[in-house]
Tab-separated table of C-alpha atoms in Angstrom:
chain	number	residue	atom	x	y	z
A	1	UNK	CA	-0.100	-0.183	0.121
A	2	UNK	CA	0.807	3.473	-0.265
A	3	UNK	CA	-0.317	6.882	0.930
A	4	UNK	CA	0.962	10.389	-0.279
A	5	UNK	CA	0.737	13.017	2.274
A	6	UNK	CA	0.142	16.641	1.599
A	7	UNK	CA	-0.197	18.034	5.079
A	8	UNK	CA	2.777	18.651	7.427
A	9	UNK	CA	4.243	16.269	9.619
A	10	UNK	CA	2.413	12.942	8.628
A	11	UNK	CA	3.708	9.814	10.069
A	12	UNK	CA	1.957	6.738	8.605
A	13	UNK	CA	1.990	2.967	7.494
A	14	UNK	CA	1.017	1.523	10.667
A	15	UNK	CA	0.696	-2.221	9.163
A	16	UNK	CA	-0.769	-4.630	11.073
A	17	UNK	CA	-1.624	-8.409	11.064
A	18	UNK	CA	-4.951	-9.534	12.787
A	19	UNK	CA	-2.820	-11.924	15.176
A	20	UNK	CA	0.818	-10.952	14.601
A	21	UNK	CA	0.583	-7.486	16.029
A	22	UNK	CA	2.304	-4.687	14.853
A	23	UNK	CA	4.532	-5.584	11.666
A	24	UNK	CA	5.887	-2.274	10.359
A	25	UNK	CA	6.150	1.299	10.375
A	26	UNK	CA	6.956	4.356	8.584
A	27	UNK	CA	6.957	8.116	8.423
A	28	UNK	CA	6.887	10.502	5.350
A	29	UNK	CA	7.211	14.247	5.331
A	30	UNK	CA	5.088	16.821	3.390
A	31	UNK	CA	4.161	15.806	0.102
A	32	UNK	CA	6.400	12.536	0.373
A	33	UNK	CA	5.784	9.151	-0.528
A	34	UNK	CA	7.031	5.963	1.075
A	35	UNK	CA	7.047	2.433	-0.106
A	36	UNK	CA	6.999	-0.379	2.822
A	37	UNK	CA	7.696	-3.931	2.113
A	38	UNK	CA	7.255	-6.813	4.610
A	39	UNK	CA	8.258	-10.404	4.430
A	40	UNK	CA	5.591	-12.314	6.063
A	41	UNK	CA	5.426	-16.214	6.780
A	42	UNK	CA	1.805	-16.866	5.182
A	43	UNK	CA	0.343	-19.995	3.473
A	44	UNK	CA	-1.273	-20.114	0.256
A	45	UNK	CA	-5.029	-19.048	0.577
A	46	UNK	CA	-4.471	-17.461	3.930
A	47	UNK	CA	-5.303	-13.925	4.247
A	48	UNK	CA	-3.453	-11.136	5.665
A	49	UNK	CA	-5.076	-8.070	7.406
A	50	UNK	CA	-3.372	-4.469	7.379
A	51	UNK	CA	-4.636	-1.503	8.857
A	52	UNK	CA	-3.320	1.842	7.568
A	53	UNK	CA	-3.302	5.029	9.969
A	54	UNK	CA	-2.484	8.693	9.781
A	55	UNK	CA	-1.089	10.827	12.501
A	56	UNK	CA	-1.144	14.772	11.633
A	57	UNK	CA	0.617	17.016	13.707
A	58	UNK	CA	1.053	14.662	16.821
A	59	UNK	CA	-2.768	14.040	16.713
A	60	UNK	CA	-3.655	10.452	15.858
A	61	UNK	CA	-6.389	10.623	13.444
A	62	UNK	CA	-8.882	7.878	14.645
A	63	UNK	CA	-9.937	6.945	10.971
A	64	UNK	CA	-8.049	3.625	9.913
A	65	UNK	CA	-8.598	2.009	6.555
A	66	UNK	CA	-8.499	-1.616	6.537
A	67	UNK	CA	-6.854	-3.928	3.636
A	68	UNK	CA	-7.055	-7.570	3.389
A	69	UNK	CA	-4.813	-9.343	0.548
A	70	UNK	CA	-4.976	-12.820	-0.405
A	71	UNK	CA	-1.741	-14.673	-0.930
A	72	UNK	CA	-1.519	-16.551	-4.118
A	73	UNK	CA	1.526	-18.103	-5.310
A	74	UNK	CA	2.815	-18.007	-9.079
A	75	UNK	CA	1.948	-20.814	-11.057
A	76	UNK	CA	4.737	-23.300	-10.885
A	77	UNK	CA	5.016	-26.800	-12.535
A	78	UNK	CA	4.282	-29.915	-10.221
A	79	UNK	CA	6.841	-32.633	-9.524
A	80	UNK	CA	5.800	-36.357	-10.695
A	81	UNK	CA	6.973	-39.198	-8.501
A	82	UNK	CA	6.125	-42.614	-9.453
A	83	UNK	CA	6.692	-44.215	-5.606
A	84	UNK	CA	8.198	-47.273	-7.604
A	85	UNK	CA	9.336	-49.485	-7.748
A	86	UNK	CA	6.446	-51.745	-8.236
A	87	UNK	CA	6.093	-56.037	-7.943
A	88	UNK	CA	2.996	-57.633	-9.120
A	89	UNK	CA	2.032	-61.569	-9.186
A	90	UNK	CA	0.221	-62.746	-11.900
A	91	UNK	CA	-3.476	-62.233	-12.043
A	92	UNK	CA	-3.288	-59.590	-9.504
A	93	UNK	CA	-4.274	-55.722	-10.048
A	94	UNK	CA	-1.192	-53.408	-10.217
A	95	UNK	CA	-1.873	-50.512	-7.843
A	96	UNK	CA	-0.214	-47.377	-8.777
A	97	UNK	CA	0.453	-44.476	-6.213
A	98	UNK	CA	1.488	-41.090	-7.424
A	99	UNK	CA	0.419	-39.707	-3.917
A	100	UNK	CA	3.683	-38.399	-3.194
A	101	UNK	CA	3.764	-36.134	-6.439
A	102	UNK	CA	3.456	-32.449	-5.599
A	103	UNK	CA	2.158	-29.207	-6.747
A	104	UNK	CA	2.859	-25.567	-4.537
A	105	UNK	CA	-0.511	-24.406	-5.658
A	106	UNK	CA	-2.083	-28.180	-4.839
A	107	UNK	CA	-4.112	-28.491	-8.173
A	108	UNK	CA	-2.822	-31.252	-9.901
A	109	UNK	CA	-5.403	-32.546	-12.273
A	110	UNK	CA	-4.431	-35.704	-14.034
A	111	UNK	CA	-2.139	-38.348	-13.646
A	112	UNK	CA	-1.048	-40.256	-16.857
A	113	UNK	CA	0.755	-43.563	-16.850
A	114	UNK	CA	3.032	-45.187	-19.255
A	115	UNK	CA	3.602	-48.694	-18.228
A	116	UNK	CA	5.472	-50.290	-21.531
A	117	UNK	CA	8.051	-47.273	-22.176
A	118	UNK	CA	6.437	-46.861	-25.608
A	119	UNK	CA	6.215	-43.070	-25.220
A	120	UNK	CA	2.365	-43.123	-25.100
A	121	UNK	CA	0.535	-42.473	-21.718
A	122	UNK	CA	-1.887	-44.852	-22.028
A	123	UNK	CA	-3.373	-45.416	-18.571
A	124	UNK	CA	-5.325	-42.229	-17.567
A	125	UNK	CA	-5.916	-42.101	-13.823
A	126	UNK	CA	-7.558	-38.782	-14.218
A	127	UNK	CA	-7.267	-36.911	-10.977
A	128	UNK	CA	-6.673	-40.210	-8.851
A	129	UNK	CA	-3.031	-40.500	-7.224
A	130	UNK	CA	-4.065	-44.111	-6.606
A	131	UNK	CA	-5.261	-46.324	-9.480
A	132	UNK	CA	-5.810	-50.083	-9.817
A	133	UNK	CA	-4.965	-51.359	-13.398
A	134	UNK	CA	-6.336	-54.995	-13.709
A	135	UNK	CA	-3.904	-57.812	-14.744
A	136	UNK	CA	-5.344	-58.331	-18.198
A	137	UNK	CA	-4.588	-54.693	-18.980
A	138	UNK	CA	-0.746	-55.341	-18.372
A	139	UNK	CA	-0.500	-58.453	-20.516
A	140	UNK	CA	-2.675	-56.592	-23.266
A	141	UNK	CA	0.403	-53.953	-23.011
A	142	UNK	CA	2.838	-56.728	-23.967
A	143	UNK	CA	4.027	-57.169	-20.435
A	144	UNK	CA	5.305	-60.723	-19.520
A	145	UNK	CA	6.064	-62.189	-16.303
A	146	UNK	CA	9.971	-62.221	-14.901
A	147	UNK	CA	10.687	-59.365	-17.296
A	148	UNK	CA	11.507	-55.653	-15.644
A	149	UNK	CA	9.858	-52.960	-17.416
A	150	UNK	CA	10.501	-49.063	-17.527
A	151	UNK	CA	7.218	-46.928	-16.621
A	152	UNK	CA	6.778	-43.132	-16.643
A	153	UNK	CA	3.843	-41.063	-14.746
A	154	UNK	CA	3.184	-37.626	-16.484
A	155	UNK	CA	1.213	-35.193	-14.130
A	156	UNK	CA	-0.555	-32.199	-15.122
A	157	UNK	CA	-1.617	-29.227	-13.033
A	158	UNK	CA	-4.954	-26.918	-13.604
A	159	UNK	CA	-2.537	-24.460	-15.713
A	160	UNK	CA	-1.191	-27.167	-17.897
A	161	UNK	CA	2.031	-27.389	-16.357
A	162	UNK	CA	3.570	-30.620	-16.557
A	163	UNK	CA	6.576	-33.116	-15.161
A	164	UNK	CA	7.374	-36.703	-15.934
A	165	UNK	CA	9.199	-39.299	-13.365
A	166	UNK	CA	10.372	-42.935	-14.348
A	167	UNK	CA	10.413	-46.185	-12.362
A	168	UNK	CA	10.352	-49.868	-12.776
A	169	UNK	CA	7.565	-52.911	-12.665
A	170	UNK	CA	7.936	-56.363	-12.686
A	171	UNK	CA	5.544	-59.103	-12.771
A	172	UNK	CA	6.992	-61.691	-10.487
A	173	UNK	CA	5.976	-65.378	-10.821
A	174	UNK	CA	4.527	-66.818	-7.606
A	175	UNK	CA	6.538	-68.926	-5.538
A	176	UNK	CA	5.666	-72.643	-6.159
A	177	UNK	CA	4.835	-75.270	-3.330
A	178	UNK	CA	8.170	-76.676	-3.239
A	179	UNK	CA	9.642	-73.129	-3.036
A	180	UNK	CA	7.871	-72.564	-0.065
A	181	UNK	CA	8.532	-75.976	1.492
A	182	UNK	CA	12.229	-75.190	0.667
A	183	UNK	CA	12.284	-71.960	2.354
A	184	UNK	CA	10.180	-73.377	5.781
A	185	UNK	CA	12.823	-76.184	5.689
A	186	UNK	CA	15.697	-73.881	5.370
A	187	UNK	CA	14.499	-71.510	8.274
A	188	UNK	CA	13.754	-74.884	10.415
A	189	UNK	CA	17.168	-75.967	10.314
A	190	UNK	CA	18.686	-72.489	10.674
A	191	UNK	CA	16.894	-72.269	14.331
A	192	UNK	CA	18.179	-75.393	15.060
A	193	UNK	CA	21.540	-74.737	14.357
A	194	UNK	CA	21.236	-71.367	16.715
A	195	UNK	CA	20.019	-73.784	19.345
A	196	UNK	CA	22.489	-76.326	19.060
């Protein structure tokens, strides 16, 4: 805010936050103009109330002009995070988790995934950070058991700014009954050796 005085001896610029008390104060002489700047820790969407008053010839003018400002950050691109690596068993759905993606303005509107690394973001999760992909969709994309595939996430905010991140996906074979028995037997043998 700016105040230009024409009377003698004007003290002005009582800037006050409704909860933090006096923040800044300035003096201008006759006909002068003074700008006051502040650095205030305030979150996007919060309001800052400032009261501007004038004191003329050492007599305080009882009139206060209240100004309320809403802080809005400049639009900045979001930051994508695939939150991988991912593993899935044959037949099970793949649960994608992009919840670690961030945006200063908190306005990510879409999450799109490229699950077979062909440059096409074929899996549109819309505005959902968590998204379930049926196993049939994975096989339809050519993904196979035991193969490590690169995946990519594209996030877009309400302004149209975008960011991408990459990760990996692997369809792992389910352990066979024999493998489970061998694993259990090895664990039992290890415990017996420790006791002995």
